[in-house]
XYZ file of C-alpha atoms in Angstrom:
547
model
C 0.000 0.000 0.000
C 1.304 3.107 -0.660
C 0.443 6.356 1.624
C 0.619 10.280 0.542
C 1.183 12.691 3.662
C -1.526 15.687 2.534
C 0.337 18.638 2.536
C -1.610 20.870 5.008
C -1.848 24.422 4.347
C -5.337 25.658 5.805
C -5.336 24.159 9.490
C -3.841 27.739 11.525
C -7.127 29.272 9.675
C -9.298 26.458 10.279
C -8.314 26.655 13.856
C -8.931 30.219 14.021
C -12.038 29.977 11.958
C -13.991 26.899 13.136
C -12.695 27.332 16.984
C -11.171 23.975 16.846
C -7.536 22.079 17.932
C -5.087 21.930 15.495
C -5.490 17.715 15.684
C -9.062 18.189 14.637
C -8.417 21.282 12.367
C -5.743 18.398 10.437
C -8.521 16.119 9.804
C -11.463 18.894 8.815
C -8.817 20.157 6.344
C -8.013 16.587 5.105
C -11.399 16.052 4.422
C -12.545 19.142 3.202
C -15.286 19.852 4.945
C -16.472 23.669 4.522
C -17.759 25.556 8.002
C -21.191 24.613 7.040
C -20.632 21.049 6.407
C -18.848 20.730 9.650
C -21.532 22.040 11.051
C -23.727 20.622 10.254
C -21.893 17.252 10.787
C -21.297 17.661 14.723
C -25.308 19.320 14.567
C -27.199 16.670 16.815
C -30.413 17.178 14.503
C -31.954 14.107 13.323
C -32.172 14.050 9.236
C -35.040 12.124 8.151
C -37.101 12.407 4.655
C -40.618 11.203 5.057
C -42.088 7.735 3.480
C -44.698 10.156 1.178
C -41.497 11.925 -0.517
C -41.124 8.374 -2.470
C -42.678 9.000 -6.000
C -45.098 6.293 -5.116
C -45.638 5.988 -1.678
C -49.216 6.894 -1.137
C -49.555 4.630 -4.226
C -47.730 1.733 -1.809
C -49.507 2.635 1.399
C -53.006 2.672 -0.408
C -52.857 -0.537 -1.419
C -51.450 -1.762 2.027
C -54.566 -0.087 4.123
C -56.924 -1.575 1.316
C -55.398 -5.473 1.701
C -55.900 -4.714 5.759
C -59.522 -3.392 5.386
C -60.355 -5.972 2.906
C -58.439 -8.802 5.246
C -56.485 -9.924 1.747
C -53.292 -12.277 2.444
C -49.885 -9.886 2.291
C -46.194 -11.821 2.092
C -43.488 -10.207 2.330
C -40.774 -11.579 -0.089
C -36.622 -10.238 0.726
C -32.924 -11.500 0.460
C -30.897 -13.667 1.447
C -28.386 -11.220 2.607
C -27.958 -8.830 5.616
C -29.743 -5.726 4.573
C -32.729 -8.274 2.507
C -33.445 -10.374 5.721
C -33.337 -7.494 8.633
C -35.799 -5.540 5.450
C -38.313 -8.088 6.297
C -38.035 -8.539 9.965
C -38.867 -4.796 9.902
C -42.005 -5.039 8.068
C -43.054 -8.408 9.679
C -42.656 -6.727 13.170
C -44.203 -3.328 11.794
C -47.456 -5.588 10.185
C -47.417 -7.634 13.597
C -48.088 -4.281 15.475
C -50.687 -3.619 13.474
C -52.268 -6.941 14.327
C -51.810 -7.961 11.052
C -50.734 -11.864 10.303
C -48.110 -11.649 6.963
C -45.744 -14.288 5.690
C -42.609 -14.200 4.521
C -40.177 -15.386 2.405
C -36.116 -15.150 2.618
C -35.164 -16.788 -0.430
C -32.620 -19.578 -0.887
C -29.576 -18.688 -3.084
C -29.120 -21.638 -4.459
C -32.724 -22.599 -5.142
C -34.173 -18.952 -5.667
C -31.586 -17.235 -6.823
C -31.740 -13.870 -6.496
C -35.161 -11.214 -6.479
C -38.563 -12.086 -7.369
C -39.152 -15.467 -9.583
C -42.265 -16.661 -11.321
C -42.143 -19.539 -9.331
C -42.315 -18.584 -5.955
C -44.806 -15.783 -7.750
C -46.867 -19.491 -8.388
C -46.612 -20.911 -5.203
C -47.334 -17.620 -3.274
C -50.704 -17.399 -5.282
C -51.721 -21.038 -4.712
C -51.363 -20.324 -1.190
C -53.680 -17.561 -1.486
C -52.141 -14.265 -0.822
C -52.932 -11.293 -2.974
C -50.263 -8.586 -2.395
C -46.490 -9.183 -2.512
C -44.449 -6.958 -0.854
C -41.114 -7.188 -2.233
C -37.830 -5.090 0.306
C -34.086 -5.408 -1.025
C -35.276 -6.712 -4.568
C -37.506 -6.540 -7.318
C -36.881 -3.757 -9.509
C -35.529 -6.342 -12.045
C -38.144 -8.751 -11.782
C -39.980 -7.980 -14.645
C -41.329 -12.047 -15.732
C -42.197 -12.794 -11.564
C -44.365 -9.330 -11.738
C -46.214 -10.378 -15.232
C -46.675 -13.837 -13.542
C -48.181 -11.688 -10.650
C -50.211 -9.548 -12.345
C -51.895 -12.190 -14.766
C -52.464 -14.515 -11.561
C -54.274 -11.032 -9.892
C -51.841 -10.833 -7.111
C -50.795 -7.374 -6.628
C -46.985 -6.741 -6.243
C -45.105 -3.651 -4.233
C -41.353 -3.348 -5.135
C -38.766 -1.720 -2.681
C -36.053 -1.826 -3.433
C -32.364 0.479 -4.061
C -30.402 -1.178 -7.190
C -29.903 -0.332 -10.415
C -32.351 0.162 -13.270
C -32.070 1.930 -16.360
C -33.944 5.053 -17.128
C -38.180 3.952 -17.439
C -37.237 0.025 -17.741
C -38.692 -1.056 -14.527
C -41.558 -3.857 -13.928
C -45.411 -3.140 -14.187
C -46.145 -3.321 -10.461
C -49.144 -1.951 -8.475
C -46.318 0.868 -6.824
C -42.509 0.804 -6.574
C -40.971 2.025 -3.524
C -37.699 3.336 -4.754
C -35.231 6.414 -4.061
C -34.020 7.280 -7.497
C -37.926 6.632 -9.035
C -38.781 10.252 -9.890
C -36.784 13.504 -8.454
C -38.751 13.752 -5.069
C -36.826 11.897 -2.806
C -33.779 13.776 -1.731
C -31.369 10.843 -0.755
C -30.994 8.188 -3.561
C -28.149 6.034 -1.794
C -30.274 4.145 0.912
C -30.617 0.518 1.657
C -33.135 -1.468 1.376
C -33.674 -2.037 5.145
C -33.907 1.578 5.365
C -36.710 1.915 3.084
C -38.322 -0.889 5.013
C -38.323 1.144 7.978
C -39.589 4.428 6.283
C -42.508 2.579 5.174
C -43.283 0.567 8.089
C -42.703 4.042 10.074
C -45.193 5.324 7.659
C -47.882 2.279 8.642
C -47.258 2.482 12.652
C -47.539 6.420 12.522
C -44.424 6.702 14.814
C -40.898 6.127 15.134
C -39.410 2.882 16.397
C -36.071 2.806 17.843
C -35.418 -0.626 17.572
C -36.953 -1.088 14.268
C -34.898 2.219 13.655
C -31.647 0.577 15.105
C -32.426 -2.790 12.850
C -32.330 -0.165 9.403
C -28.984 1.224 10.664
C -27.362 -2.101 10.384
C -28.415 -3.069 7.379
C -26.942 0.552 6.663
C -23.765 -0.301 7.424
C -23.864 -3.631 6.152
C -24.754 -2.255 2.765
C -22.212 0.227 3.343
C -24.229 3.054 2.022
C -22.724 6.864 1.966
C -22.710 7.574 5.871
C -23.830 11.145 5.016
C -27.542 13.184 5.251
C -30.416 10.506 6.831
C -27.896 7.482 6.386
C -25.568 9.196 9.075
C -28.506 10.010 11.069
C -29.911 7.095 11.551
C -26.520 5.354 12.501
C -25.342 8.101 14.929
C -28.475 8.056 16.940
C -28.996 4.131 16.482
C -25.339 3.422 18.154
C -26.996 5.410 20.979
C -30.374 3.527 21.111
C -28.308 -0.044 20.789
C -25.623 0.817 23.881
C -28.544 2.187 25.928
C -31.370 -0.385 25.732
C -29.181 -3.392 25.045
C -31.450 -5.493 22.502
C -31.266 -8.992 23.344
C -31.271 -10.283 19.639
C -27.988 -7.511 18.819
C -26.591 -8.053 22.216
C -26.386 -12.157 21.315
C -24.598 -11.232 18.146
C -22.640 -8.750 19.355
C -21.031 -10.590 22.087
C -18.434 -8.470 24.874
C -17.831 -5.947 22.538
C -18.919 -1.826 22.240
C -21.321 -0.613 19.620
C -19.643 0.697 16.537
C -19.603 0.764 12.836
C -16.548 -1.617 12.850
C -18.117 -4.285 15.824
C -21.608 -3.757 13.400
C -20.087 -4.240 10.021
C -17.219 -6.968 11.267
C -19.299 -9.128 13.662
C -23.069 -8.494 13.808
C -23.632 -7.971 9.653
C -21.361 -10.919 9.032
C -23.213 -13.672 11.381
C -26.154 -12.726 9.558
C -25.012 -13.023 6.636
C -23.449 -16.371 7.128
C -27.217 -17.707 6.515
C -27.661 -16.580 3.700
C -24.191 -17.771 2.372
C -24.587 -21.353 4.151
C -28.527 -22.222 4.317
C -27.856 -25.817 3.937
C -26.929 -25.696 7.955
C -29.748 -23.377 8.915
C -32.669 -21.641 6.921
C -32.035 -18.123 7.385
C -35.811 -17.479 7.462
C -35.311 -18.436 11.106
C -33.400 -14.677 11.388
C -36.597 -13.503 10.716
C -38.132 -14.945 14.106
C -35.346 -14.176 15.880
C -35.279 -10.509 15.193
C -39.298 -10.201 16.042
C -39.798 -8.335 19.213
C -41.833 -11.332 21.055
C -39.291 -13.871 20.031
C -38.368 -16.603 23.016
C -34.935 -16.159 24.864
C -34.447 -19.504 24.321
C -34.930 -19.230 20.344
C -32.746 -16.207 20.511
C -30.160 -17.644 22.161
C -29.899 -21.212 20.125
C -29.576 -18.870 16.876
C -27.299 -16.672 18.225
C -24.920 -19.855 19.051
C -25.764 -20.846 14.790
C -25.018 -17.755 13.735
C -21.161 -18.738 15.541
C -20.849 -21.601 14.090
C -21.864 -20.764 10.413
C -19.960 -17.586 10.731
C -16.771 -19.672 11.552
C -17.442 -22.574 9.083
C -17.844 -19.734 6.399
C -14.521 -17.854 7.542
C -12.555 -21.251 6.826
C -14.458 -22.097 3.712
C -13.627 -18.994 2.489
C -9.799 -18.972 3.680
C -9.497 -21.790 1.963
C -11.229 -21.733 -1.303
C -9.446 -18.051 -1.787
C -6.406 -19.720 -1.211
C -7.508 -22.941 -4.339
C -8.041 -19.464 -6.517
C -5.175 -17.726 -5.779
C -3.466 -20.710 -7.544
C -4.544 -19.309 -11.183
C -3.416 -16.209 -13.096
C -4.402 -13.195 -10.806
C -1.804 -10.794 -11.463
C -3.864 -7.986 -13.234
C -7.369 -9.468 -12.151
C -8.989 -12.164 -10.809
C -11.429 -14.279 -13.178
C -12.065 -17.811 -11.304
C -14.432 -20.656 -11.931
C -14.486 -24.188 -10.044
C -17.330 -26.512 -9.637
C -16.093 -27.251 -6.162
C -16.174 -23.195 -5.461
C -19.243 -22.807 -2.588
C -21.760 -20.473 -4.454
C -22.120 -18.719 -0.971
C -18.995 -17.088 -0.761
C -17.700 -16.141 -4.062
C -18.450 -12.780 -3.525
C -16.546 -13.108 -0.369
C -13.610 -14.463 -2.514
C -13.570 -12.064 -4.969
C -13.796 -9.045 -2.148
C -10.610 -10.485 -0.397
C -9.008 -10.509 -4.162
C -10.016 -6.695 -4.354
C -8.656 -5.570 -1.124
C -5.445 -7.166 -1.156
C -4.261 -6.437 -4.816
C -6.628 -2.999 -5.788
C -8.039 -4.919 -8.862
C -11.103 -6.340 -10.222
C -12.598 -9.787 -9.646
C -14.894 -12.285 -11.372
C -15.325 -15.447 -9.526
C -17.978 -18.229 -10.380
C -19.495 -21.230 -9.623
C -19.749 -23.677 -12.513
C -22.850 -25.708 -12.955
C -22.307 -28.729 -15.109
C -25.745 -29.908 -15.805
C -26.934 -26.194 -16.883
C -23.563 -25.456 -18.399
C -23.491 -22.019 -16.974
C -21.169 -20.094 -14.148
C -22.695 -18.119 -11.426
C -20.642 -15.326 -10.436
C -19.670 -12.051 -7.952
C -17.665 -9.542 -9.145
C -16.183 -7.000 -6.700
C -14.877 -3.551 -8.792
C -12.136 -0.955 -7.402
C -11.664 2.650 -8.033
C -11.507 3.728 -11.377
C -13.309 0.320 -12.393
C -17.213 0.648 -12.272
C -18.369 -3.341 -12.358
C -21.816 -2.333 -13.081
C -20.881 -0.185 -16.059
C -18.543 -3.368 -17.715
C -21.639 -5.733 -17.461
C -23.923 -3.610 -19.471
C -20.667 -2.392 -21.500
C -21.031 -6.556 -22.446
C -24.491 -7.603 -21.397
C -24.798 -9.573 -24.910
C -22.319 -12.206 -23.336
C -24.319 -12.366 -20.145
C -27.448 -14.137 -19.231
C -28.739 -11.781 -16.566
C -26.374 -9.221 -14.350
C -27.700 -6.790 -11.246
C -25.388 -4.962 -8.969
C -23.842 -1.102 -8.938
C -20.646 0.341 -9.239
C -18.453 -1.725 -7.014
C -20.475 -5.098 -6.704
C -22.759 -6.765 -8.761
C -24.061 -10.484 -9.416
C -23.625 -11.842 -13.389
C -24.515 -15.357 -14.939
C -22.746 -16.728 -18.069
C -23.042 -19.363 -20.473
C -20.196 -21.925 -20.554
C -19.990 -20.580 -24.557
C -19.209 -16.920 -23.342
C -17.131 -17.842 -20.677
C -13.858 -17.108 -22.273
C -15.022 -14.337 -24.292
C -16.037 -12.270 -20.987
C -12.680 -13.156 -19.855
C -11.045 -11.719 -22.967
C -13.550 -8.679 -22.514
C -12.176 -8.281 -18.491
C -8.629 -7.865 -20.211
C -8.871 -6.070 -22.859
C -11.035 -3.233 -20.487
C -8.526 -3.059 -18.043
C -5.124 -3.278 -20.264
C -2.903 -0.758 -19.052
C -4.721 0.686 -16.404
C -3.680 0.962 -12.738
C -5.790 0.383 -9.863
C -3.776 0.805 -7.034
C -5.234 2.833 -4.128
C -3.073 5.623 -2.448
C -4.233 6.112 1.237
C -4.266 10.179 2.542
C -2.702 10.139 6.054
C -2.443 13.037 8.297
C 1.142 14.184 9.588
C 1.049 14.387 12.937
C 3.866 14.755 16.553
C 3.264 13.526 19.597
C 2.803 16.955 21.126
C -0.349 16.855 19.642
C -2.045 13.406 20.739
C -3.306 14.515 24.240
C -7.015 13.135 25.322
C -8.421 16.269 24.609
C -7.451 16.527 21.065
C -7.781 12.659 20.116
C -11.568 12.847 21.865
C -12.535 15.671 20.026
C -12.327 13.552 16.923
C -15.508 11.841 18.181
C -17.502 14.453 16.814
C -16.574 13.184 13.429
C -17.907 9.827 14.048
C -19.549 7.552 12.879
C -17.205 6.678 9.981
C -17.841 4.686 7.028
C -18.561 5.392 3.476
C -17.843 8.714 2.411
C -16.789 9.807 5.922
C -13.873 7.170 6.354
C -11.866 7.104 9.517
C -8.563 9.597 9.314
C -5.650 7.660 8.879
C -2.669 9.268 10.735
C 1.537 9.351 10.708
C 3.812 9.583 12.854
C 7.186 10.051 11.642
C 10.703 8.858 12.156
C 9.341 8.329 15.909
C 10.996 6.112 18.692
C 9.318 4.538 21.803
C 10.165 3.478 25.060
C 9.050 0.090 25.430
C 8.374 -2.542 23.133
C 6.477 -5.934 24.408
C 4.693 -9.126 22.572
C 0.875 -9.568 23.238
C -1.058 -12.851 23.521
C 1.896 -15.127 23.619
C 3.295 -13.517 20.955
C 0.478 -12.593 18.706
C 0.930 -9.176 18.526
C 2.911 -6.136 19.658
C 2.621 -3.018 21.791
C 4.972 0.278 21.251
C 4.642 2.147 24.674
C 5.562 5.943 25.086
C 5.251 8.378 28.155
C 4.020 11.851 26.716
C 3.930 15.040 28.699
C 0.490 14.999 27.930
C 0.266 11.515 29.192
C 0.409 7.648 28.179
C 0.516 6.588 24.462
C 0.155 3.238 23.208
C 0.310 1.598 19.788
C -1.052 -2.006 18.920
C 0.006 -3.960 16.032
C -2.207 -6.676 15.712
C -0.681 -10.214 14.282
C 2.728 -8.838 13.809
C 4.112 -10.085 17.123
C 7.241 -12.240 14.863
C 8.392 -8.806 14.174
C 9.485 -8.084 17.763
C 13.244 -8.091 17.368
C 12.871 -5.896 13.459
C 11.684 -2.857 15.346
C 12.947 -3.641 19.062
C 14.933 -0.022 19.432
C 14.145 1.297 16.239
C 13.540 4.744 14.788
C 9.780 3.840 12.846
C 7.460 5.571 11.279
C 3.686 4.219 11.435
C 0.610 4.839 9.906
C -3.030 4.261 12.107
C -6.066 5.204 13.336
C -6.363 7.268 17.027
C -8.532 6.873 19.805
C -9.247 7.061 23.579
C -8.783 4.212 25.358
C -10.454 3.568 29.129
C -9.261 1.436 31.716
C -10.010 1.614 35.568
C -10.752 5.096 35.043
C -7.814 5.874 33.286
C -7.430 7.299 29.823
C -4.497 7.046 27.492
C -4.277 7.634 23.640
C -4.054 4.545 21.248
C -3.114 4.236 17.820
C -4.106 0.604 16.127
C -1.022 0.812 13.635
C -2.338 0.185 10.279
C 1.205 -0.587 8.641
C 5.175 0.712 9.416
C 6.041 2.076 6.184
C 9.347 3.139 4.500
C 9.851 6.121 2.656
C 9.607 4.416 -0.371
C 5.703 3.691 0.833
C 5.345 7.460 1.113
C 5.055 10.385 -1.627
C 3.859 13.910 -0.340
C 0.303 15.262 -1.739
């Protein structure tokens, strides 16, 4: 990875200006945040655009009071992934405050595949029901919604991918953000547009339906800006206060936070999705309902360990069988013996280790097509090279940096050819800003004040910071050896910095002048507060360049 030190100019006028530290003043400058936008970022007001602002909301919630005053059957129908199955615990819970008995339907991967199909549209109306609600999918089901309509069962589509300009399916009302200019925000999930509408039915705010649409926020990892920063800033607050026993279980002894959300809870829930063979993840559903027993809870919460772990070796080592082919300018995999579940998971760990795009499928012999995830990088929109070659694909979905694809065995080679040939000569690799910075100024004070910044994510990522040609003055090995801690006593008081799994580099930087790159923060124990930095990497000049 390679690092450029921003070359601060502004921060003695920020500080004068914006009545701020010179630590924080580094970061506002790095970031480029105006007065008014750093106002209104550390501005406790809630953000939140109302349900009817959707082109065709009224149309959606019309048809919802009319199936409840004329007792018609309503299913809800999501996804099998994080943001698709919390979607429909939302409404479910929303629908079961209203009194109102719905079904649902988390689809398998493998079975389903993805979004509406014509025959679940099939079974749905044997069974009876007459409205489909659809949350996380649907926009591109244009054969399940004609299957719908001419079987008279009424379909709603939410829903935040892709479409293309007026090419959407004929359905009674689509719920969508970029449908129409009227809603403000176009980059929110699909969870979150559960919750608008089901806020819309209750006719009040929920905080734990609220807190349930923040995770799938993060675990969508939308733009943490406008409503999307909202709802994840005051949601961190409802979670650590009223302790949810469903999040709590999934959480485990760790603090509320983007990272704990989008590294342990979003993961564990997606693990169902990815693995339903061991558990049908329409039990999530259940589990996040309000009423659900402690003893349900409890035995899912222990599944969602066990699948999470299966599907963190699977994937170890399956990335590992792939890294095995050509991958020096991309990655473009197939196997039969690949789990469908996790190529997307194989193709992300491709991504962020090497800055460059992935393809990697799961070959089906009997239908003689591959299944695949792609994962794109900066400067390579995935999205925009399917439909760039959408006449050697049998379906694609996605958006600029992920997206699903099928091919046929007889295109196979010539999408590879296409992956080349669109990325010949181009360079992917990321540069990371860091912010210089001495030890004079990491007292608690400063380093707390960058709380106000927080919650990071998309668009507002964490400051990455340097410290320079520093020395320390201890150096000790962590959890027999695991990893290592750089101690140093500061006027200002105790600083610490954690290098996690480097621990076999003990005697490299025992008494050594090093210069470190890493994240800040305030760390509590017995009372007692010290500054930490989690060290990201120790570089070498030749990893630096200067904005």
């Amino acid at each position: 990875m390679k690092y450029k030190i921003d070359q601060l100019s502004k921060t003695s006028q920020i500080i004068k200006d914006y009545h701020v530290n010179p630590l924080l003043a580094k970061v506002i400058e790095e970031k480029g945040l105006s007065l008014e936008a750093y106002q209104q970022m550390i501005n406790p007001r809630l953000i939140y655009h109302d349900f009817s602002l959707f082109t065709e909301g009224e149309m959606a919630l019309d048809r919802i009071w009319e199936a409840i005053e004329k007792k018609e059957k309503i299913v809800i129908y999501g996804d099998y992934d994080c943001d698709g199955i919390l979607a429909t615990s939302i409404l479910v819970q929303a629908f079961h405050e209203l009194n109102i008995h719905v079904g649902f339907h988390i689809p398998n991967r493998f079975e389903d595949g993805y979004g509406l199909n014509v025959h679940r549209v099939e079974q749905m109306a044997e069974k009876g029901y007459n409205l489909i609600i659809t949350v996380d999918n649907g926009i591109k089901a244009f054969e399940a919604v004609e299957k719908a309509n001419e079987l008279g069962v009424d379909v709603i589509i939410t829903d935040h991918h892709t479409f293309e300009g007026d090419d959407y399916p004929d359905a009674c009302a689509i719920v969508h953000p970029k449908l129409g200019d009227s809603y403000p925000m176009k980059e929110i999930c699909g969870g979150f547009i559960a919750y608008k509408l089901a806020a819309a039915l209750l006719g009040h705010h929920d905080p734990y339906l609220y807190s349930l649409a923040a995770i799938t926020t993060i675990s969508d990892m939308m733009p943490l800006r406008d409503e999307n920063r909202s709802v994840v800033k005051r949601s961190l607050a409802f979670m650590a206060e009223k302790h949810y026993p469903q999040l709590d279980l999934l959480l485990g002894n760790q603090r509320y936070s983007t990272t704990s959300i989008g590294f342990t809870i979003a993961p564990k829930i997606n693990a169902f999705g990815r693995l339903p063979e061991i558990v049908n993840p329409n039990n999530l559903v259940k589990f996040f309902q309000k009423d659900c027993p402690m003893r349900f809870m409890e035995a899912v919460s222990e599944n969602a360990k066990k699948i999470n772990t299966k599907r963190q070796s699977l994937t170890n080592a399956q990335y590992e069988e792939a890294m095995q082919e050509e991958h020096e300018h991309c990655l473009y995999y197939a196997s039969e013996n690949v789990h469908e579940g996790i190529i997307g998971l194989i193709a992300g760990k491709y991504t962020r280790t090497y800055e460059q795009p992935a393809l990697v499928m799961h070959y089906d012999e009997e239908s003689q097509t591959y299944k695949g995830s792609a994962r794109g990088v900066n400067g390579f929109n995935i999205y925009e090279f399917f439909d760039a070659h959408k006449d050697l694909l049998i379906q694609f979905g996605g958006h600029a940096m992920a997206g699903g694809f099928s091919v046929a065995q007889s295109h196979f080679e010539d999408l590879h050819q296409a992956l080349l040939k669109d990325i010949d000569g181009r360079d992917f690799n990321a540069e990371k800003v860091v912010i210089p910075v001495s030890f004079e100024e990491l007292t608690i004070d400063n380093v707390s004040s960058l709380e106000a910044l927080e919650p990071y994510g998309q668009t507002n990522e964490q400051p990455l910071f340097i410290l320079k040609d520093v020395t320390f003055d201890g150096l000790r090995q962590l959890s027999e050896g695991k990893h290592l801690r750089f101690d140093k006593t500061l006027e200002a008081g105790r600083f610490a910095a954690l290098y996690f799994g480097k621990g076999d580099r003990y005697e490299d930087y025992l008494n050594q002048e090093l210069t470190m790159v890493g994240t800040l923060s305030i760390n509590e124990y017995h009372g007692f507060k010290s500054v930490n930095m989690i060290i990201e990497e120790i570089v070498n000049d030749d990893d630096l360049e200067f904005a």
